[in-house]
mmCIF file of C-alpha atoms in Angstrom:
data_model
loop_
_atom_site.group_PDB
_atom_site.id
_atom_site.type_symbol
_atom_site.label_atom_id
_atom_site.label_comp_id
_atom_site.label_asym_id
_atom_site.label_seq_id
_atom_site.Cartn_x
_atom_site.Cartn_y
_atom_site.Cartn_z
ATOM 1 C CA UNK A 1 -67.791 117.113 -14.709
ATOM 2 C CA UNK A 2 -64.968 117.785 -12.191
ATOM 3 C CA UNK A 3 -65.771 114.846 -9.963
ATOM 4 C CA UNK A 4 -65.963 112.541 -12.921
ATOM 5 C CA UNK A 5 -62.533 113.640 -14.023
ATOM 6 C CA UNK A 6 -61.037 112.966 -10.598
ATOM 7 C CA UNK A 7 -62.618 109.541 -10.773
ATOM 8 C CA UNK A 8 -61.074 109.009 -14.163
ATOM 9 C CA UNK A 9 -57.608 109.890 -12.980
ATOM 10 C CA UNK A 10 -57.736 107.654 -9.917
ATOM 11 C CA UNK A 11 -59.329 104.578 -11.366
ATOM 12 C CA UNK A 12 -58.774 105.008 -15.037
ATOM 13 C CA UNK A 13 -58.553 101.297 -15.726
ATOM 14 C CA UNK A 14 -61.828 100.508 -14.056
ATOM 15 C CA UNK A 15 -64.278 103.280 -14.732
ATOM 16 C CA UNK A 16 -63.515 104.158 -18.338
ATOM 17 C CA UNK A 17 -63.479 100.687 -19.785
ATOM 18 C CA UNK A 18 -61.852 100.528 -23.170
ATOM 19 C CA UNK A 19 -62.443 97.840 -25.662
ATOM 20 C CA UNK A 20 -61.271 97.835 -29.238
ATOM 21 C CA UNK A 21 -63.627 100.561 -30.311
ATOM 22 C CA UNK A 22 -64.820 102.612 -27.389
ATOM 23 C CA UNK A 23 -64.772 103.350 -23.690
ATOM 24 C CA UNK A 24 -67.806 102.091 -21.763
ATOM 25 C CA UNK A 25 -69.408 104.399 -19.221
ATOM 26 C CA UNK A 26 -71.427 103.460 -16.164
ATOM 27 C CA UNK A 27 -74.976 104.781 -15.808
ATOM 28 C CA UNK A 28 -73.832 106.863 -12.834
ATOM 29 C CA UNK A 29 -71.358 108.800 -15.023
ATOM 30 C CA UNK A 30 -74.055 109.643 -17.549
ATOM 31 C CA UNK A 31 -76.457 110.586 -14.755
ATOM 32 C CA UNK A 32 -73.876 112.933 -13.255
ATOM 33 C CA UNK A 33 -72.961 114.405 -16.634
ATOM 34 C CA UNK A 34 -76.565 115.131 -17.571
ATOM 35 C CA UNK A 35 -77.467 116.531 -14.134
ATOM 36 C CA UNK A 36 -74.488 118.897 -14.268
ATOM 37 C CA UNK A 37 -75.346 119.912 -17.823
ATOM 38 C CA UNK A 38 -78.919 120.620 -16.775
ATOM 39 C CA UNK A 39 -77.690 122.895 -13.955
ATOM 40 C CA UNK A 40 -75.349 124.676 -16.315
ATOM 41 C CA UNK A 41 -78.085 125.293 -18.856
ATOM 42 C CA UNK A 42 -80.512 126.454 -16.218
ATOM 43 C CA UNK A 43 -78.056 129.179 -15.164
ATOM 44 C CA UNK A 44 -77.185 130.403 -18.625
ATOM 45 C CA UNK A 45 -80.576 129.730 -20.133
ATOM 46 C CA UNK A 46 -82.065 132.160 -22.596
ATOM 47 C CA UNK A 47 -81.576 130.251 -25.786
ATOM 48 C CA UNK A 48 -82.251 126.709 -24.698
ATOM 49 C CA UNK A 49 -85.754 126.808 -26.120
ATOM 50 C CA UNK A 50 -84.650 127.581 -29.666
ATOM 51 C CA UNK A 51 -85.517 125.034 -32.322
ATOM 52 C CA UNK A 52 -81.969 123.691 -32.538
ATOM 53 C CA UNK A 53 -81.754 122.993 -28.803
ATOM 54 C CA UNK A 54 -84.985 121.015 -28.671
ATOM 55 C CA UNK A 55 -83.323 117.708 -29.515
ATOM 56 C CA UNK A 56 -80.805 118.075 -26.710
ATOM 57 C CA UNK A 57 -83.591 119.029 -24.298
ATOM 58 C CA UNK A 58 -85.660 115.987 -25.268
ATOM 59 C CA UNK A 59 -82.876 113.435 -24.996
ATOM 60 C CA UNK A 60 -81.617 114.905 -21.723
ATOM 61 C CA UNK A 61 -85.095 114.885 -20.181
ATOM 62 C CA UNK A 62 -85.916 111.325 -21.244
ATOM 63 C CA UNK A 63 -82.536 109.893 -20.296
ATOM 64 C CA UNK A 64 -82.589 111.577 -16.879
ATOM 65 C CA UNK A 65 -86.130 110.330 -16.333
ATOM 66 C CA UNK A 66 -85.023 106.770 -17.088
ATOM 67 C CA UNK A 67 -81.812 106.886 -15.063
ATOM 68 C CA UNK A 68 -83.392 108.503 -12.000
ATOM 69 C CA UNK A 69 -85.379 105.289 -11.485
ATOM 70 C CA UNK A 70 -82.267 103.099 -11.558
ATOM 71 C CA UNK A 71 -79.715 102.425 -8.774
ATOM 72 C CA UNK A 72 -77.210 104.804 -10.393
ATOM 73 C CA UNK A 73 -79.148 107.829 -9.124
ATOM 74 C CA UNK A 74 -78.099 106.937 -5.572
ATOM 75 C CA UNK A 75 -74.411 106.372 -6.353
ATOM 76 C CA UNK A 76 -71.391 108.625 -5.955
ATOM 77 C CA UNK A 77 -67.750 108.455 -7.100
ATOM 78 C CA UNK A 78 -66.709 107.092 -3.673
ATOM 79 C CA UNK A 79 -69.331 104.358 -3.813
ATOM 80 C CA UNK A 80 -68.279 103.351 -7.323
ATOM 81 C CA UNK A 81 -64.617 103.308 -6.299
ATOM 82 C CA UNK A 82 -65.375 101.176 -3.231
ATOM 83 C CA UNK A 83 -67.488 98.808 -5.304
ATOM 84 C CA UNK A 84 -64.804 98.299 -7.936
ATOM 85 C CA UNK A 85 -62.066 97.771 -5.349
ATOM 86 C CA UNK A 86 -64.193 95.156 -3.589
ATOM 87 C CA UNK A 87 -64.856 93.394 -6.885
ATOM 88 C CA UNK A 88 -61.183 92.851 -7.677
ATOM 89 C CA UNK A 89 -60.808 89.420 -6.000
ATOM 90 C CA UNK A 90 -63.913 88.060 -7.779
ATOM 91 C CA UNK A 91 -62.153 88.303 -11.135
ATOM 92 C CA UNK A 92 -65.127 89.477 -13.148
ATOM 93 C CA UNK A 93 -64.882 90.988 -16.614
ATOM 94 C CA UNK A 94 -65.377 94.703 -17.125
ATOM 95 C CA UNK A 95 -68.760 94.170 -18.768
ATOM 96 C CA UNK A 96 -69.944 92.026 -15.833
ATOM 97 C CA UNK A 97 -68.844 94.564 -13.224
ATOM 98 C CA UNK A 98 -70.560 97.294 -15.233
ATOM 99 C CA UNK A 99 -73.844 95.397 -15.275
ATOM 100 C CA UNK A 100 -73.669 94.676 -11.529
ATOM 101 C CA UNK A 101 -73.018 98.368 -10.890
ATOM 102 C CA UNK A 102 -75.865 99.503 -13.114
ATOM 103 C CA UNK A 103 -78.489 96.989 -12.002
ATOM 104 C CA UNK A 104 -77.666 96.269 -8.327
ATOM 105 C CA UNK A 105 -78.980 92.668 -8.510
ATOM 106 C CA UNK A 106 -80.567 91.326 -5.344
ATOM 107 C CA UNK A 107 -81.143 87.708 -6.316
ATOM 108 C CA UNK A 108 -78.926 84.823 -7.409
ATOM 109 C CA UNK A 109 -80.916 84.527 -10.632
ATOM 110 C CA UNK A 110 -79.997 88.052 -11.719
ATOM 111 C CA UNK A 111 -76.320 87.466 -10.990
ATOM 112 C CA UNK A 112 -76.358 84.243 -12.982
ATOM 113 C CA UNK A 113 -77.709 86.121 -15.981
ATOM 114 C CA UNK A 114 -75.137 88.905 -15.789
ATOM 115 C CA UNK A 115 -72.084 86.773 -15.092
ATOM 116 C CA UNK A 116 -71.160 84.408 -17.882
ATOM 117 C CA UNK A 117 -70.754 80.748 -16.923
ATOM 118 C CA UNK A 118 -71.526 81.637 -13.337
ATOM 119 C CA UNK A 119 -72.078 77.996 -12.318
ATOM 120 C CA UNK A 120 -68.454 77.221 -13.184
ATOM 121 C CA UNK A 121 -66.838 80.408 -11.941
ATOM 122 C CA UNK A 122 -68.815 81.101 -8.762
ATOM 123 C CA UNK A 123 -69.969 78.715 -6.058
ATOM 124 C CA UNK A 124 -73.316 79.227 -4.309
ATOM 125 C CA UNK A 125 -71.604 80.784 -1.274
ATOM 126 C CA UNK A 126 -69.688 83.147 -3.535
ATOM 127 C CA UNK A 127 -72.908 84.238 -5.200
ATOM 128 C CA UNK A 128 -74.511 84.841 -1.790
ATOM 129 C CA UNK A 129 -71.429 86.777 -0.739
ATOM 130 C CA UNK A 130 -71.675 88.844 -3.938
ATOM 131 C CA UNK A 131 -75.321 89.666 -3.240
ATOM 132 C CA UNK A 132 -74.401 90.740 0.319
ATOM 133 C CA UNK A 133 -71.516 92.922 -0.870
ATOM 134 C CA UNK A 134 -73.640 94.583 -3.515
ATOM 135 C CA UNK A 135 -76.475 95.229 -1.066
ATOM 136 C CA UNK A 136 -74.033 96.768 1.426
ATOM 137 C CA UNK A 137 -71.984 98.966 -0.866
ATOM 138 C CA UNK A 138 -74.514 100.120 -3.441
ATOM 139 C CA UNK A 139 -77.421 102.069 -1.963
ATOM 140 C CA UNK A 140 -80.839 100.626 -2.613
ATOM 141 C CA UNK A 141 -84.244 102.154 -3.194
ATOM 142 C CA UNK A 142 -85.413 103.546 0.170
ATOM 143 C CA UNK A 143 -89.091 103.007 -0.765
ATOM 144 C CA UNK A 144 -88.512 99.371 -1.554
ATOM 145 C CA UNK A 145 -86.588 98.829 1.643
ATOM 146 C CA UNK A 146 -89.245 100.486 3.790
ATOM 147 C CA UNK A 147 -92.015 98.123 2.710
ATOM 148 C CA UNK A 148 -90.096 94.998 3.810
ATOM 149 C CA UNK A 149 -89.734 95.919 7.507
ATOM 150 C CA UNK A 150 -93.388 97.057 7.540
ATOM 151 C CA UNK A 151 -94.473 93.546 6.541
ATOM 152 C CA UNK A 152 -92.251 92.080 9.265
ATOM 153 C CA UNK A 153 -93.926 94.306 11.827
ATOM 154 C CA UNK A 154 -97.317 93.128 10.661
ATOM 155 C CA UNK A 155 -96.305 89.476 11.059
ATOM 156 C CA UNK A 156 -95.106 90.106 14.590
ATOM 157 C CA UNK A 157 -98.355 91.732 15.620
ATOM 158 C CA UNK A 158 -100.341 88.789 14.237
ATOM 159 C CA UNK A 159 -98.308 86.179 16.112
ATOM 160 C CA UNK A 160 -98.592 88.128 19.360
ATOM 161 C CA UNK A 161 -102.385 87.555 19.259
ATOM 162 C CA UNK B 1 -75.295 100.795 -22.136
ATOM 163 C CA UNK B 2 -73.494 104.063 -22.881
ATOM 164 C CA UNK B 3 -70.169 104.394 -24.648
ATOM 165 C CA UNK B 4 -67.799 107.242 -25.417
ATOM 166 C CA UNK B 5 -67.097 107.656 -29.096
ATOM 167 C CA UNK B 6 -64.229 109.760 -30.365
ATOM 168 C CA UNK B 7 -65.259 111.846 -33.335
ATOM 169 C CA UNK B 8 -63.833 114.582 -35.523
ATOM 170 C CA UNK B 9 -65.844 117.251 -37.273
ATOM 171 C CA UNK B 10 -65.535 120.743 -38.711
ATOM 172 C CA UNK B 11 -67.785 123.171 -36.871
ATOM 173 C CA UNK B 12 -69.045 126.364 -38.435
ATOM 174 C CA UNK B 13 -69.505 129.320 -36.091
ATOM 175 C CA UNK B 14 -71.481 132.196 -37.678
ATOM 176 C CA UNK B 15 -70.131 135.742 -37.081
ATOM 177 C CA UNK B 16 -72.938 136.736 -34.717
ATOM 178 C CA UNK B 17 -71.631 134.128 -32.261
ATOM 179 C CA UNK B 18 -68.042 135.417 -32.304
ATOM 180 C CA UNK B 19 -68.470 137.183 -28.969
ATOM 181 C CA UNK B 20 -69.120 133.856 -27.243
ATOM 182 C CA UNK B 21 -66.330 131.714 -25.870
ATOM 183 C CA UNK B 22 -65.236 129.402 -28.659
ATOM 184 C CA UNK B 23 -65.614 126.224 -26.581
ATOM 185 C CA UNK B 24 -69.192 127.047 -25.635
ATOM 186 C CA UNK B 25 -70.176 127.964 -29.177
ATOM 187 C CA UNK B 26 -68.650 124.747 -30.493
ATOM 188 C CA UNK B 27 -70.313 122.631 -27.775
ATOM 189 C CA UNK B 28 -73.686 124.135 -28.665
ATOM 190 C CA UNK B 29 -73.202 123.508 -32.382
ATOM 191 C CA UNK B 30 -72.142 119.900 -31.818
ATOM 192 C CA UNK B 31 -75.109 119.212 -29.576
ATOM 193 C CA UNK B 32 -77.426 120.837 -32.096
ATOM 194 C CA UNK B 33 -76.056 118.561 -34.775
ATOM 195 C CA UNK B 34 -75.833 115.234 -32.954
ATOM 196 C CA UNK B 35 -78.035 115.077 -29.836
ATOM 197 C CA UNK B 36 -80.959 112.628 -30.087
ATOM 198 C CA UNK B 37 -79.810 111.491 -33.527
ATOM 199 C CA UNK B 38 -78.696 108.048 -34.627
ATOM 200 C CA UNK B 39 -75.306 107.830 -36.326
ATOM 201 C CA UNK B 40 -75.060 104.890 -38.711
ATOM 202 C CA UNK B 41 -73.188 101.947 -37.134
ATOM 203 C CA UNK B 42 -72.446 103.965 -34.001
ATOM 204 C CA UNK B 43 -75.668 104.389 -32.007
ATOM 205 C CA UNK B 44 -77.995 106.995 -30.527
ATOM 206 C CA UNK B 45 -76.045 110.140 -29.616
ATOM 207 C CA UNK B 46 -76.928 111.599 -26.233
ATOM 208 C CA UNK B 47 -74.708 114.605 -25.490
ATOM 209 C CA UNK B 48 -71.199 115.979 -25.751
ATOM 210 C CA UNK B 49 -68.748 114.571 -23.189
ATOM 211 C CA UNK B 50 -65.747 116.822 -23.825
ATOM 212 C CA UNK B 51 -63.630 118.495 -26.480
ATOM 213 C CA UNK B 52 -60.187 116.889 -26.732
ATOM 214 C CA UNK B 53 -58.544 119.041 -29.391
ATOM 215 C CA UNK B 54 -59.309 122.264 -31.204
ATOM 216 C CA UNK B 55 -57.423 123.001 -34.355
ATOM 217 C CA UNK B 56 -56.985 126.452 -35.859
ATOM 218 C CA UNK B 57 -60.088 128.294 -36.985
ATOM 219 C CA UNK B 58 -60.241 129.444 -40.589
ATOM 220 C CA UNK B 59 -62.385 131.941 -42.417
ATOM 221 C CA UNK B 60 -62.975 131.153 -46.075
ATOM 222 C CA UNK B 61 -63.554 133.647 -48.855
ATOM 223 C CA UNK B 62 -67.237 134.341 -49.402
ATOM 224 C CA UNK B 63 -68.316 133.069 -45.981
ATOM 225 C CA UNK B 64 -67.911 135.229 -42.895
ATOM 226 C CA UNK B 65 -68.204 132.298 -40.500
ATOM 227 C CA UNK B 66 -65.243 130.559 -38.912
ATOM 228 C CA UNK B 67 -64.593 126.882 -39.528
ATOM 229 C CA UNK B 68 -62.845 124.875 -36.833
ATOM 230 C CA UNK B 69 -61.822 121.242 -36.901
ATOM 231 C CA UNK B 70 -62.767 119.726 -33.544
ATOM 232 C CA UNK B 71 -61.772 116.418 -31.970
ATOM 233 C CA UNK B 72 -64.324 115.501 -29.321
ATOM 234 C CA UNK B 73 -65.908 112.649 -27.442
ATOM 235 C CA UNK B 74 -69.630 112.067 -27.522
ATOM 236 C CA UNK B 75 -71.796 109.957 -25.223
ATOM 237 C CA UNK B 76 -73.616 107.377 -27.323
ATOM 238 C CA UNK B 77 -76.272 104.843 -26.369
ATOM 239 C CA UNK B 78 -74.983 101.579 -27.752
ATOM 240 C CA UNK B 79 -75.576 98.516 -25.567
ATOM 241 C CA UNK B 80 -73.156 95.658 -26.078
ATOM 242 C CA UNK B 81 -74.217 92.187 -27.179
ATOM 243 C CA UNK B 82 -75.763 90.125 -24.339
ATOM 244 C CA UNK B 83 -76.203 93.154 -22.108
ATOM 245 C CA UNK B 84 -79.163 93.031 -19.705
ATOM 246 C CA UNK B 85 -81.402 96.101 -19.835
ATOM 247 C CA UNK B 86 -84.695 97.165 -18.273
ATOM 248 C CA UNK B 87 -87.560 98.727 -20.178
ATOM 249 C CA UNK B 88 -91.345 99.046 -20.305
ATOM 250 C CA UNK B 89 -93.653 97.216 -22.697
ATOM 251 C CA UNK B 90 -94.999 99.722 -25.208
ATOM 252 C CA UNK B 91 -97.395 97.478 -27.132
ATOM 253 C CA UNK B 92 -97.663 93.999 -28.655
ATOM 254 C CA UNK B 93 -98.180 93.118 -32.282
ATOM 255 C CA UNK B 94 -97.822 90.113 -34.564
ATOM 256 C CA UNK B 95 -94.162 91.056 -35.010
ATOM 257 C CA UNK B 96 -93.547 90.604 -31.300
ATOM 258 C CA UNK B 97 -93.387 92.702 -28.146
ATOM 259 C CA UNK B 98 -92.285 96.316 -28.561
ATOM 260 C CA UNK B 99 -90.329 97.654 -25.585
ATOM 261 C CA UNK B 100 -89.373 101.223 -24.796
ATOM 262 C CA UNK B 101 -86.801 102.795 -22.498
ATOM 263 C CA UNK B 102 -88.180 106.327 -22.677
ATOM 264 C CA UNK B 103 -85.271 107.811 -24.559
ATOM 265 C CA UNK B 104 -85.075 104.866 -26.976
ATOM 266 C CA UNK B 105 -88.082 103.132 -28.450
ATOM 267 C CA UNK B 106 -87.143 100.705 -31.179
ATOM 268 C CA UNK B 107 -86.654 97.552 -29.127
ATOM 269 C CA UNK B 108 -88.333 94.401 -30.366
ATOM 270 C CA UNK B 109 -88.765 90.936 -28.865
ATOM 271 C CA UNK B 110 -89.555 88.631 -31.800
ATOM 272 C CA UNK B 111 -92.034 85.828 -30.985
ATOM 273 C CA UNK B 112 -89.396 83.099 -31.175
ATOM 274 C CA UNK B 113 -87.404 84.802 -28.413
ATOM 275 C CA UNK B 114 -90.294 84.895 -25.957
ATOM 276 C CA UNK B 115 -90.668 82.093 -23.421
ATOM 277 C CA UNK B 116 -92.199 79.146 -25.172
ATOM 278 C CA UNK B 117 -95.049 78.372 -25.388
ATOM 279 C CA UNK B 118 -96.162 81.923 -26.227
ATOM 280 C CA UNK B 119 -99.440 82.868 -27.848
ATOM 281 C CA UNK B 120 -100.776 86.086 -29.340
ATOM 282 C CA UNK B 121 -104.216 87.021 -28.073
ATOM 283 C CA UNK B 122 -105.879 88.769 -31.027
ATOM 284 C CA UNK B 123 -108.746 90.172 -28.983
ATOM 285 C CA UNK B 124 -106.582 91.995 -26.488
ATOM 286 C CA UNK B 125 -103.596 92.443 -28.834
ATOM 287 C CA UNK B 126 -101.238 91.066 -26.232
ATOM 288 C CA UNK B 127 -98.686 88.281 -26.111
ATOM 289 C CA UNK B 128 -99.013 85.792 -23.311
ATOM 290 C CA UNK B 129 -96.914 83.015 -21.903
ATOM 291 C CA UNK B 130 -98.648 79.748 -21.129
ATOM 292 C CA UNK B 131 -96.817 78.692 -18.004
ATOM 293 C CA UNK B 132 -97.504 75.098 -17.036
ATOM 294 C CA UNK B 133 -97.238 74.015 -13.428
ATOM 295 C CA UNK B 134 -98.558 70.939 -11.655
ATOM 296 C CA UNK B 135 -101.667 72.884 -10.680
ATOM 297 C CA UNK B 136 -102.492 73.771 -14.275
ATOM 298 C CA UNK B 137 -101.667 76.304 -16.944
ATOM 299 C CA UNK B 138 -101.223 79.966 -15.970
ATOM 300 C CA UNK B 139 -101.406 82.619 -18.642
ATOM 301 C CA UNK B 140 -98.871 85.369 -17.951
ATOM 302 C CA UNK B 141 -99.834 88.455 -19.927
ATOM 303 C CA UNK B 142 -97.266 90.903 -21.254
ATOM 304 C CA UNK B 143 -99.297 94.003 -20.504
ATOM 305 C CA UNK B 144 -98.634 97.535 -21.642
ATOM 306 C CA UNK B 145 -96.574 99.563 -19.193
ATOM 307 C CA UNK B 146 -95.175 96.521 -17.430
ATOM 308 C CA UNK B 147 -91.503 96.607 -16.573
ATOM 309 C CA UNK B 148 -89.508 93.995 -18.421
ATOM 310 C CA UNK B 149 -85.894 92.850 -18.339
ATOM 311 C CA UNK B 150 -84.316 91.725 -21.575
ATOM 312 C CA UNK B 151 -80.985 90.711 -23.077
ATOM 313 C CA UNK B 152 -79.664 92.257 -26.298
ATOM 314 C CA UNK B 153 -79.193 89.633 -28.995
ATOM 315 C CA UNK B 154 -78.845 91.709 -32.148
ATOM 316 C CA UNK B 155 -78.843 95.247 -33.483
ATOM 317 C CA UNK B 156 -79.902 96.533 -36.874
ATOM 318 C CA UNK B 157 -78.665 99.757 -38.385
ATOM 319 C CA UNK B 158 -80.472 101.121 -41.436
ATOM 320 C CA UNK B 159 -79.028 103.927 -43.495
ATOM 321 C CA UNK B 160 -81.870 106.429 -43.673
ATOM 322 C CA UNK B 161 -79.962 109.159 -45.486
ATOM 323 C CA UNK B 162 -82.021 110.639 -48.323
ATOM 324 C CA UNK B 163 -81.431 109.150 -51.755
ATOM 325 C CA UNK B 164 -81.856 111.002 -55.010
ATOM 326 C CA UNK B 165 -85.030 110.776 -57.087
ATOM 327 C CA UNK B 166 -85.335 107.397 -58.788
ATOM 328 C CA UNK B 167 -85.464 107.399 -62.586
ATOM 329 C CA UNK B 168 -88.230 104.768 -62.756
ATOM 330 C CA UNK B 169 -91.783 106.148 -62.389
ATOM 331 C CA UNK B 170 -93.353 105.346 -59.015
ATOM 332 C CA UNK B 171 -95.349 102.116 -59.200
ATOM 333 C CA UNK B 172 -98.299 103.317 -57.132
ATOM 334 C CA UNK B 173 -99.025 105.927 -54.481
ATOM 335 C CA UNK B 174 -97.512 103.787 -51.740
ATOM 336 C CA UNK B 175 -97.357 104.974 -48.151
ATOM 337 C CA UNK B 176 -93.761 105.739 -47.239
ATOM 338 C CA UNK B 177 -92.622 103.262 -44.593
ATOM 339 C CA UNK B 178 -90.604 105.011 -41.932
ATOM 340 C CA UNK B 179 -87.813 102.669 -41.024
ATOM 341 C CA UNK B 180 -86.148 103.040 -37.682
ATOM 342 C CA UNK B 181 -82.449 103.841 -38.163
ATOM 343 C CA UNK B 182 -81.427 101.755 -35.144
ATOM 344 C CA UNK B 183 -83.343 98.750 -33.814
ATOM 345 C CA UNK B 184 -82.440 96.376 -30.985
ATOM 346 C CA UNK B 185 -83.535 92.755 -31.253
ATOM 347 C CA UNK B 186 -83.719 91.283 -27.776
ATOM 348 C CA UNK B 187 -84.842 88.252 -25.869
ATOM 349 C CA UNK B 188 -86.279 87.470 -22.471
ATOM 350 C CA UNK B 189 -85.216 84.793 -20.051
ATOM 351 C CA UNK B 190 -87.258 82.133 -18.324
ATOM 352 C CA UNK B 191 -86.355 82.933 -14.718
ATOM 353 C CA UNK B 192 -86.488 86.707 -14.956
ATOM 354 C CA UNK B 193 -89.959 86.758 -16.473
ATOM 355 C CA UNK B 194 -91.322 85.012 -13.383
ATOM 356 C CA UNK B 195 -91.218 88.461 -11.796
ATOM 357 C CA UNK B 196 -94.004 89.676 -14.107
ATOM 358 C CA UNK B 197 -97.325 89.844 -12.333
ATOM 359 C CA UNK B 198 -99.913 87.334 -13.500
#
């Protein structure tokens, strides 16, 4: 909760997006909030199994399970801040930046779906640049990244024959 | 996908909880009331974010509990229109493909929003996409448990609050249809679906 509040104070405009009705939150903020809440409840925990608390337990468990498999589980306030600062020159809307942060797209196709009218607003080089920036700043899935070099090693050994 | 919603409510703290810190008791009551529940026209409530204002607590005659008006912010699952989300296919039916995200289940891809041409295989109860290439037609099956990316096109809120007994006698012993209070109507996209395994 504390780190999120520091984040709010420093980058209020970017992280807590406000539109007419509500403030949008990134998946990372929810992930952090729920993880902290889980810790808190673990420490205090006698009454968390009572009938009334079951709903909170269920939704927390399911949401954490879902979010832990998304890129947000590997993010931190510093990473989010760096990402948003780097995105400033691209002039993307808040919703677009939020989707890029939550999904960590790796292909041009994904970026074209998340950014409206991307053919008009971004050239091919800019899209490539965006993919590079995202891959550098936002941490990826270590399992996914370990399989790629393994294949490369295999190819090398085949050609050496 | 998540938004902060500012809400106001009066929270009742029973006397046996008076020894607890007021903020904790109120947080527990609010979570008990709202977590994992759908609020009409707002979305699926996840958990309390923070308490912004606590007004004075009152005790009313006849009830020993304290009543406090609380201004707070709650985390709500409410994806915006055209947002891209990821989920898993739960099952397919004539109505379309049902997708789940674990914590939220009522996501539907109606047949017209699937890549055309799409066909429903009655035998296997699965929707498939007949993808034509130069080599011939490939059938891409939307199997259960497969990860799928979709875009939100519409949302439907149904007021499921209980209504009073109707004066007219019931027509027949009909099975009560449980309507989902919050449903997302979504669509898939040509290019993204290519990532589904054949």
